[in-house]
Coordinates of C-alpha atoms and ligand atoms in Angstrom, one line a residue:
M103 CA 38.2 106.6 6.4
K104 CA 37.7 110.3 6.3
L105 CA 37.4 112.0 9.7
T106 CA 34.4 114.2 10.5
P107 CA 35.4 117.5 12.3
K108 CA 33.9 116.0 15.5
Q109 CA 36.0 112.9 15.2
Y110 CA 39.0 115.1 14.6
D111 CA 38.3 117.1 17.7
R112 CA 38.1 113.9 19.7
L113 CA 41.4 112.7 18.4
L114 CA 42.9 115.9 19.6
Q115 CA 41.3 115.4 23.0
Y116 CA 42.8 111.8 23.1
R117 CA 46.3 113.2 22.3
I118 CA 46.0 115.6 25.3
A119 CA 44.8 112.6 27.4
V120 CA 47.9 110.5 26.4
D121 CA 50.2 113.5 27.3
D122 CA 48.4 113.6 30.7
M123 CA 49.0 109.9 31.3
I124 CA 52.7 110.4 30.4
K125 CA 52.8 113.0 33.2
G126 CA 51.2 110.5 35.6
N127 CA 47.6 111.7 35.6
F128 CA 45.5 108.6 34.9
D129 CA 42.0 110.1 35.6
L130 CA 41.0 110.8 32.0
L131 CA 38.0 113.1 31.4
L132 CA 37.0 111.6 28.1
N133 CA 33.5 111.1 26.9
P134 CA 33.8 108.9 23.7
D135 CA 30.1 108.0 23.8
T136 CA 30.1 106.9 20.1
D137 CA 30.4 103.4 18.7
D138 CA 32.7 104.3 15.7
P139 CA 36.4 103.4 15.7
V140 CA 37.3 106.8 17.2
G141 CA 34.9 106.2 20.1
K142 CA 36.2 102.7 20.6
L143 CA 39.8 104.1 20.8
G144 CA 38.5 106.5 23.5
N145 CA 37.1 103.6 25.5
S146 CA 40.3 101.7 25.3
L147 CA 42.2 104.8 26.5
I148 CA 40.0 105.1 29.5
E149 CA 40.5 101.4 30.3
L150 CA 44.3 101.8 29.9
G151 CA 44.2 104.8 32.3
R152 CA 42.4 102.7 34.9
K153 CA 44.9 99.9 34.6
L154 CA 47.9 102.2 34.8
K155 CA 46.4 104.0 37.9
T156 CA 46.0 100.7 39.7
Q157 CA 49.5 99.7 38.8
S158 CA 51.0 103.0 39.9
Q159 CA 49.1 102.8 43.2
Y160 CA 50.4 99.3 43.7
I161 CA 54.0 100.4 43.0
E162 CA 53.6 103.3 45.5
T163 CA 52.3 100.9 48.2
I164 CA 55.2 98.5 47.6
T165 CA 57.7 101.4 47.7
Q166 CA 56.2 102.7 51.0
L167 CA 56.4 99.2 52.5
V168 CA 60.0 98.7 51.4
E169 CA 60.9 102.1 52.9
K170 CA 59.2 101.1 56.2
I171 CA 61.1 97.8 56.2
N172 CA 64.4 99.5 55.4
A173 CA 63.9 102.1 58.1
G174 CA 64.3 99.3 60.8
F175 CA 67.6 98.9 62.5
T176 CA 67.1 96.0 64.8
T177 CA 65.0 92.9 64.1
S178 CA 62.2 94.1 66.4
D179 CA 62.3 97.6 64.8
I180 CA 61.7 96.0 61.4
L181 CA 59.0 93.6 62.6
N182 CA 57.3 96.5 64.5
H183 CA 57.3 98.5 61.2
I184 CA 55.7 95.6 59.4
F185 CA 53.1 95.2 62.2
E186 CA 52.2 98.9 62.1
S187 CA 52.1 99.3 58.3
F188 CA 51.0 96.1 56.6
R189 CA 47.4 95.9 57.8
P190 CA 45.8 97.7 54.8
Y191 CA 47.4 95.1 52.5
I192 CA 47.4 91.9 54.5
P193 CA 44.9 91.6 57.3
Y194 CA 46.0 90.2 60.7
D195 CA 45.5 90.3 64.5
R196 CA 48.9 88.8 65.2
I197 CA 52.3 88.5 63.6
G198 CA 55.0 86.1 64.7
F199 CA 58.5 85.7 63.6
S200 CA 60.4 82.4 64.0
R201 CA 64.0 81.7 63.1
I202 CA 65.4 78.5 61.7
N203 CA 68.2 77.0 63.7
E204 CA 70.2 75.2 61.1
E205 CA 72.4 73.2 63.5
N206 CA 69.7 71.4 65.4
Q207 CA 67.0 71.8 62.7
T208 CA 64.5 73.6 64.9
V209 CA 62.3 76.7 64.6
T210 CA 62.3 79.1 67.5
A211 CA 59.8 82.0 68.0
L212 CA 61.9 85.1 68.4
W213 CA 59.3 87.9 68.2
C214 CA 55.5 88.2 68.3
R215 CA 52.9 91.0 68.5
S216 CA 49.2 90.4 68.9
Y217 CA 46.0 92.3 69.6
S218 CA 45.1 89.5 71.9
D219 CA 46.1 89.9 75.6
N220 CA 46.2 86.2 75.9
V221 CA 49.5 85.2 74.1
K222 CA 50.0 81.5 74.3
L223 CA 52.5 80.9 71.5
D224 CA 55.2 83.2 72.9
V225 CA 58.8 84.1 72.3
G226 CA 61.0 81.1 73.0
Y227 CA 58.5 78.5 71.7
E228 CA 60.5 75.9 69.8
A229 CA 59.5 73.2 67.4
R230 CA 61.2 70.6 65.3
L231 CA 61.5 71.4 61.6
A232 CA 62.1 67.9 60.1
N233 CA 58.9 66.3 58.7
S234 CA 56.8 69.2 59.8
T235 CA 54.4 71.2 57.6
L236 CA 56.9 74.1 57.9
Q237 CA 59.4 71.9 56.1
D238 CA 56.9 71.6 53.2
I239 CA 56.6 75.4 53.0
I240 CA 60.3 75.7 52.7
T241 CA 60.4 73.1 50.0
T242 CA 57.8 74.9 47.9
G243 CA 59.0 78.4 48.8
Q244 CA 55.4 79.5 48.8
P245 CA 53.3 80.9 51.6
R246 CA 50.6 78.6 53.0
I247 CA 47.0 79.7 53.8
L248 CA 45.0 77.9 56.5
N249 CA 41.6 79.6 56.5
D250 CA 40.0 77.4 59.2
L251 CA 42.4 76.6 61.9
E252 CA 39.9 74.7 64.0
E253 CA 39.2 72.3 61.1
Y254 CA 43.0 72.0 60.6
L255 CA 43.5 71.1 64.2
A256 CA 40.7 68.5 64.1
K257 CA 42.5 66.8 61.2
N258 CA 46.0 67.3 62.8
P259 CA 45.4 67.0 66.5
S260 CA 49.1 66.7 67.3
S261 CA 49.8 70.3 66.0
K262 CA 50.6 72.0 69.3
S263 CA 51.3 75.4 67.7
T264 CA 47.9 75.4 66.0
R265 CA 46.2 74.5 69.3
L266 CA 48.1 77.4 71.0
I267 CA 47.1 80.1 68.5
I268 CA 43.5 78.9 68.5
E269 CA 43.6 79.4 72.3
E270 CA 44.8 82.9 71.6
G271 CA 41.6 83.4 69.5
M272 CA 43.1 83.0 66.0
R273 CA 41.0 81.3 63.3
S274 CA 43.0 81.6 60.1
S275 CA 46.7 82.0 59.2
L276 CA 49.1 82.9 56.4
T277 CA 52.6 81.3 56.9
C278 CA 55.3 82.9 54.8
P279 CA 58.8 81.5 54.4
L280 CA 61.8 83.9 54.6
I281 CA 64.6 82.9 52.2
V282 CA 67.9 84.6 51.6
E283 CA 70.0 83.5 48.6
K284 CA 68.1 80.2 48.4
K285 CA 68.7 79.5 52.2
P286 CA 65.6 79.5 54.4
I287 CA 66.1 81.6 57.5
G288 CA 62.7 81.6 59.2
F289 CA 59.0 82.3 58.9
L290 CA 56.6 85.2 59.3
F291 CA 53.2 84.1 60.6
F292 CA 50.2 86.3 60.0
S293 CA 47.1 85.2 61.9
S294 CA 43.6 86.6 62.0
C295 CA 40.7 86.1 64.6
K296 CA 38.3 85.5 61.7
P297 CA 38.2 82.4 59.5
L298 CA 38.5 82.8 55.8
T299 CA 40.7 85.8 56.0
Y300 CA 43.4 85.0 53.5
A301 CA 43.4 84.9 49.7
N302 CA 45.9 84.6 46.9
T303 CA 46.2 88.4 46.6
H304 CA 47.8 88.5 50.1
T305 CA 50.2 85.7 49.1
E306 CA 51.1 87.6 46.0
L307 CA 51.8 90.8 47.8
F308 CA 53.9 89.0 50.3
M309 CA 55.9 87.3 47.5
Q310 CA 56.6 90.8 46.0
L311 CA 58.2 91.8 49.3
A312 CA 59.6 88.5 50.5
G313 CA 63.1 89.1 49.2
I314 CA 63.5 92.5 50.8
I315 CA 61.9 91.4 54.1
S316 CA 64.1 88.3 54.3
V317 CA 67.3 90.2 53.6
T318 CA 66.5 93.0 55.9
I319 CA 65.7 90.7 58.8
E320 CA 68.8 88.6 58.2
K321 CA 71.0 91.7 58.1
A322 CA 69.5 93.0 61.4
I323 CA 70.1 89.6 63.1
L324 CA 73.7 89.6 61.9
Y325 CA 74.1 93.2 63.0
E326 CA 72.8 92.4 66.5
R327 CA 75.1 89.4 66.7
L328 CA 78.0 91.6 65.6
M329 CA 77.2 94.1 68.3
E330 CA 77.1 91.3 70.9
L331 CA 80.5 90.0 69.8
N332 CA 82.0 93.5 69.7
E333 CA 80.8 94.0 73.3
L334 CA 82.4 90.7 74.3
K335 CA 85.6 91.7 72.6
N336 CA 85.7 95.1 74.3
K337 CA 85.1 93.4 77.7
F338 CA 87.8 90.9 77.1
L339 CA 90.3 93.5 75.8
G340 CA 89.5 95.8 78.6
M341 CA 90.1 93.1 81.2
T342 CA 93.3 91.8 79.7
V343 CA 94.8 95.2 79.1
H344 CA 93.8 96.4 82.6
D345 CA 95.5 93.3 84.1
L346 CA 98.6 93.9 82.1
R347 CA 99.1 97.4 83.3
N348 CA 99.9 96.6 86.9
P349 CA 102.7 94.1 86.3
I350 CA 104.4 96.4 83.8
A351 CA 104.2 99.3 86.2
I352 CA 105.7 97.2 88.9
I353 CA 108.6 96.1 86.6
K354 CA 109.2 99.8 85.8
G355 CA 109.2 100.7 89.5
F356 CA 111.8 98.0 90.2
L357 CA 114.0 99.3 87.3
D358 CA 113.9 102.8 88.7
L359 CA 115.0 101.4 92.0
L360 CA 117.9 99.5 90.4
L361 CA 118.9 102.6 88.5
L362 CA 119.1 104.5 91.8
Q363 CA 121.5 101.9 93.2
D364 CA 123.7 101.1 90.3
N365 CA 124.9 103.9 88.2
S366 CA 127.6 102.2 86.2
D367 CA 127.4 103.3 82.6
Y368 CA 126.6 99.9 81.2
Y369 CA 123.7 99.2 83.5
T370 CA 122.3 102.7 83.2
K371 CA 122.2 102.1 79.4
V372 CA 120.5 98.7 79.7
F373 CA 118.1 99.9 82.3
D374 CA 117.2 103.0 80.3
H375 CA 116.5 100.8 77.4
I376 CA 114.3 98.5 79.4
R377 CA 112.5 101.4 80.9
G378 CA 111.9 103.0 77.5
Q379 CA 110.3 99.7 76.4
A380 CA 108.2 99.6 79.6
D381 CA 107.1 103.2 78.9
K382 CA 106.0 102.2 75.4
M383 CA 104.0 99.3 76.7
L384 CA 102.3 101.5 79.3
S385 CA 101.4 104.0 76.7
L386 CA 100.0 101.3 74.4
I387 CA 98.0 99.9 77.3
G388 CA 96.7 103.4 78.0
D389 CA 95.6 103.8 74.4
L390 CA 94.0 100.3 74.3
L391 CA 92.1 101.1 77.5
D392 CA 90.9 104.4 76.0
I393 CA 89.7 103.0 72.8
T394 CA 87.8 100.1 74.5
A395 CA 86.3 102.5 77.0
I396 CA 85.3 104.9 74.2
E397 CA 83.8 102.0 72.1
A398 CA 81.9 100.7 75.1
G399 CA 80.6 104.3 75.7
K400 CA 82.2 104.4 79.1
I401 CA 84.8 107.1 78.6
N402 CA 84.9 109.6 81.4
I403 CA 84.8 113.2 80.1
Q404 CA 84.7 116.1 82.6
K405 CA 84.2 119.3 80.8
K406 CA 84.9 122.8 82.2
Q407 CA 85.2 126.3 80.7
E408 CA 88.9 126.6 79.7
N409 CA 91.2 128.5 77.4
I410 CA 92.6 126.2 74.8
I411 CA 95.9 128.2 74.6
D412 CA 97.0 126.7 78.0
V413 CA 96.5 123.2 76.6
V414 CA 98.4 124.0 73.4
N415 CA 101.3 125.6 75.3
D416 CA 101.6 122.6 77.7
S417 CA 101.6 120.1 74.9
V418 CA 104.1 122.1 72.7
K419 CA 106.5 122.3 75.7
T420 CA 106.6 118.5 76.2
N421 CA 106.8 117.7 72.5
R422 CA 109.6 120.3 71.9
L423 CA 111.9 118.1 74.0
I424 CA 111.4 115.3 71.5
S425 CA 111.3 117.4 68.3
M426 CA 114.6 119.0 69.3
G427 CA 116.2 115.6 69.3
K428 CA 115.2 115.2 65.6
N429 CA 116.2 118.8 64.8
I430 CA 112.6 119.7 64.0
E431 CA 111.4 123.2 64.9
I432 CA 108.0 123.9 66.4
Q433 CA 106.5 127.4 65.6
V434 CA 103.4 128.6 67.4
D435 CA 101.0 131.2 66.1
L436 CA 98.6 132.3 68.8
P437 CA 95.9 135.0 68.7
L438 CA 95.9 137.8 71.3
D439 CA 92.4 137.1 72.4
L440 CA 90.3 134.0 72.1
P441 CA 87.0 132.8 73.5
D442 CA 87.0 130.0 76.0
V443 CA 85.8 126.4 75.1
Y444 CA 84.0 123.9 77.2
I445 CA 86.4 121.0 77.3
D446 CA 88.0 118.2 79.3
K447 CA 91.5 119.6 79.4
A448 CA 93.3 116.3 79.9
R449 CA 91.5 114.8 76.8
I450 CA 92.2 117.8 74.6
Y451 CA 95.8 117.6 75.8
Q452 CA 95.7 114.0 74.6
V453 CA 94.5 115.2 71.1
M454 CA 97.2 117.9 70.9
D455 CA 99.8 115.5 72.0
N456 CA 98.9 112.9 69.4
L457 CA 98.8 115.5 66.6
I458 CA 102.1 117.1 67.4
S459 CA 103.8 113.8 68.1
N460 CA 102.5 112.5 64.7
A461 CA 103.9 115.6 63.0
V462 CA 107.3 115.0 64.6
K463 CA 107.2 111.2 64.0
F464 CA 106.4 111.4 60.3
S465 CA 108.8 114.3 59.4
E466 CA 112.4 114.4 58.6
S467 CA 115.1 116.3 60.4
G468 CA 115.5 120.0 59.5
T469 CA 111.7 120.6 58.8
V470 CA 109.3 122.9 60.6
I471 CA 106.0 122.2 62.4
T472 CA 103.5 125.1 62.6
I473 CA 100.7 125.3 65.1
K474 CA 98.0 127.9 64.6
V475 CA 95.1 128.7 67.0
Y476 CA 92.3 130.9 65.6
L477 CA 88.7 131.7 65.7
K478 CA 86.6 130.7 62.7
D479 CA 82.9 131.4 62.5
K480 CA 81.8 130.4 66.0
S481 CA 84.6 127.8 66.6
V482 CA 88.0 127.8 68.1
C483 CA 90.3 125.9 65.7
V484 CA 93.8 124.5 66.1
S485 CA 95.8 123.4 63.1
V486 CA 99.0 121.4 63.2
S487 CA 101.0 121.5 59.9
D488 CA 104.2 119.7 59.1
Q489 CA 106.6 119.5 56.2
G490 CA 106.8 115.7 56.5
Q491 CA 106.1 112.7 54.2
G492 CA 102.4 113.5 53.7
I493 CA 99.6 110.9 53.3
P494 CA 98.4 109.4 50.0
Q495 CA 94.9 110.6 49.1
S496 CA 93.5 107.0 49.1
D497 CA 94.7 106.5 52.7
L498 CA 92.9 109.6 54.1
P499 CA 89.5 107.9 54.8
K500 CA 91.3 105.2 56.8
L501 CA 93.1 107.5 59.2
F502 CA 90.5 107.6 62.0
Q503 CA 90.0 103.9 62.1
P504 CA 91.7 102.0 64.9
F505 CA 95.0 100.3 64.0
S506 CA 95.0 102.3 60.8
R507 CA 98.7 102.0 60.2
I508 CA 99.1 102.9 56.6
G509 CA 102.1 103.0 54.3
V510 CA 103.6 106.1 56.0
R511 CA 106.2 105.0 58.6
P512 CA 107.9 106.9 61.4
T513 CA 111.3 108.5 60.4
G514 CA 113.1 107.9 63.7
G515 CA 111.9 104.3 64.7
E516 CA 109.2 105.7 67.0
K517 CA 106.2 103.6 68.2
S518 CA 103.3 103.5 65.8
T519 CA 100.3 101.5 66.9
G520 CA 97.7 103.3 64.8
L521 CA 95.3 104.1 67.7
G522 CA 96.1 107.8 68.2
L523 CA 93.9 109.4 65.6
A524 CA 91.0 107.0 66.3
I525 CA 91.1 108.2 69.9
V526 CA 91.5 111.8 68.8
K527 CA 88.4 111.6 66.6
K528 CA 86.3 110.1 69.3
I529 CA 87.4 112.7 71.8
I530 CA 86.6 115.5 69.3
D531 CA 83.2 113.9 68.6
L532 CA 82.5 113.8 72.4
H533 CA 83.2 117.6 72.4
N534 CA 80.8 118.2 69.5
G535 CA 83.7 119.3 67.4
S536 CA 85.0 118.5 63.9
I537 CA 88.4 117.4 62.6
E538 CA 89.9 117.4 59.1
V539 CA 93.1 116.3 57.5
E540 CA 94.7 117.8 54.4
S541 CA 97.8 116.2 53.0
Q542 CA 100.0 116.0 50.0
P543 CA 102.7 113.3 49.7
G544 CA 106.2 114.9 49.7
I545 CA 104.9 118.3 50.8
G546 CA 103.2 117.8 54.2
T547 CA 100.1 117.3 56.3
M548 CA 97.8 119.7 58.1
V549 CA 95.3 118.4 60.7
T550 CA 92.8 120.9 62.0
F551 CA 90.2 120.5 64.7
C552 CA 87.5 122.9 65.7
L553 CA 85.5 123.1 68.9
P554 CA 82.4 125.3 69.6
A555 CA 83.5 128.6 71.1
L556 CA 81.8 130.0 74.3
K557 CA 80.7 133.6 74.2
M558 CA 83.5 136.1 75.0
Ligands
ATP398 N1 101.3 114.1 60.3 C1 101.3 112.9 59.6 N2 102.1 112.8 58.5 C2 102.1 111.6 57.8 N3 101.4 110.5 58.2 C3 100.6 110.6 59.3 C4 100.5 111.8 60.1 N4 99.7 111.6 61.1 C5 99.2 110.3 60.9 N5 99.8 109.7 59.9 C6 99.5 108.4 59.4 O1 98.3 107.9 59.9 C7 98.5 106.8 60.7 C8 97.6 106.8 61.9 O2 98.0 107.8 62.9 P1 97.8 107.5 64.4 O3 98.1 108.7 65.2 O4 96.4 107.0 64.6 O5 98.7 106.3 64.7 P2 100.3 106.2 65.0 O6 100.8 107.6 65.3 O7 100.9 105.4 64.0 O8 100.3 105.4 66.4 P3 99.8 105.9 67.8 O9 99.3 107.3 67.7 O10 98.8 104.9 68.3 O11 101.1 105.9 68.6 C9 100.0 106.8 61.1 O12 100.5 105.5 61.4 C10 100.6 107.4 59.8 O13 100.8 106.4 58.9
MG399 MG1 99.8 109.0 66.6

């Protein structure tokens, strides 16, 4: 077929339209208005544009819904997001969420939100799963539509839940199963005050999102359970550790008393040894109490305007006594003038003490530790560098986790629980500061923390 100049122009127009579609613009301004093959091609292009536009709007909707669902943190966050954003796609006046209890094969209502003030089927409502219609929904894995609840109740007068939501004013329902890795975990119940509300399009939309909704809800439930268990663990640990502290302090007190009375060489040595062990236990207990208090958000921080140099000097003084025993020198480089910081002195002392004691603990005899204090941007920074064993790159991310004892071991048999840096990090966070570790095996380690400086 030979093209007329008009047909040729149209084809050029169609090519521009296709390029537009590739860019995501589906509203084609074509006017094929002829019945020849070129005109037919134009009509097909317009139809294709329409279809693609619907599809892309649909994908956008689904993406927005998935974002909403993912934005939730707790189960009720997620369900509230669903309640607030699903209405344009699935109509409802009420949404309920019930969880399957595998052990006793029951279903319990854990959350519901309704436009009706008269909630009858409330949180805590429990029903048996075996031989129920919910069991059938699980078996098919497909949502169930009941578009006339009154008629359903007339046929199934023993359905207590149907009676309750009818009393709330609901007339139709869409019950959706939530399934994670083939395991049913619960149901989402959409209900509407009007009969004949639900259609297959709603079921289809739900099925597109069912996987992500189910997994997100299940994750949130597990997360909440984990938080509960963590709280329980903290409480238990806090109690035990607290109760341990007194008896050990008493043993230590009696040892001191015995030492005063008997100063024969042999006993002095033995008692010193026992006292050293008791000191280690007390310090471990102190650390455990700190980490549990910090995790439970109950650490007591009392900040005041202070000069950090005093804290650094105090801590260096104490640690020099220990470092001298290992023939490790501590050099200090302090500025002449430094702005104050807003800190809890005792806690920042704890930070310094851990960093210097780590440097001493993981270094060999004859090496040097350098402590520098300086102003950088608007922060007061302290760095503690050593010429010790260094830390492998792959271990660096683990350093601030509790009990993070990694391959690097103390050189003089010192205590190493792996709590020090976890506490340090939390204390620095509570001061709105930052902390970094740079290290090279065989060369040394430098830990630097920075705290916001107050105006000079
Ligand atoms: N300066 C350092 N050089 C080499 N390794 C280090 C240094 N500081 C920390 N580490 C490594 O990081 C781990 C964690 O340090 P952290 O201070 O938390 O625990 P710890 O010193 O072993 O015990 P604790 O501080 O509870 O007495 C250490 O066990 C050690 O393996
Ligand atoms: Mg330490």
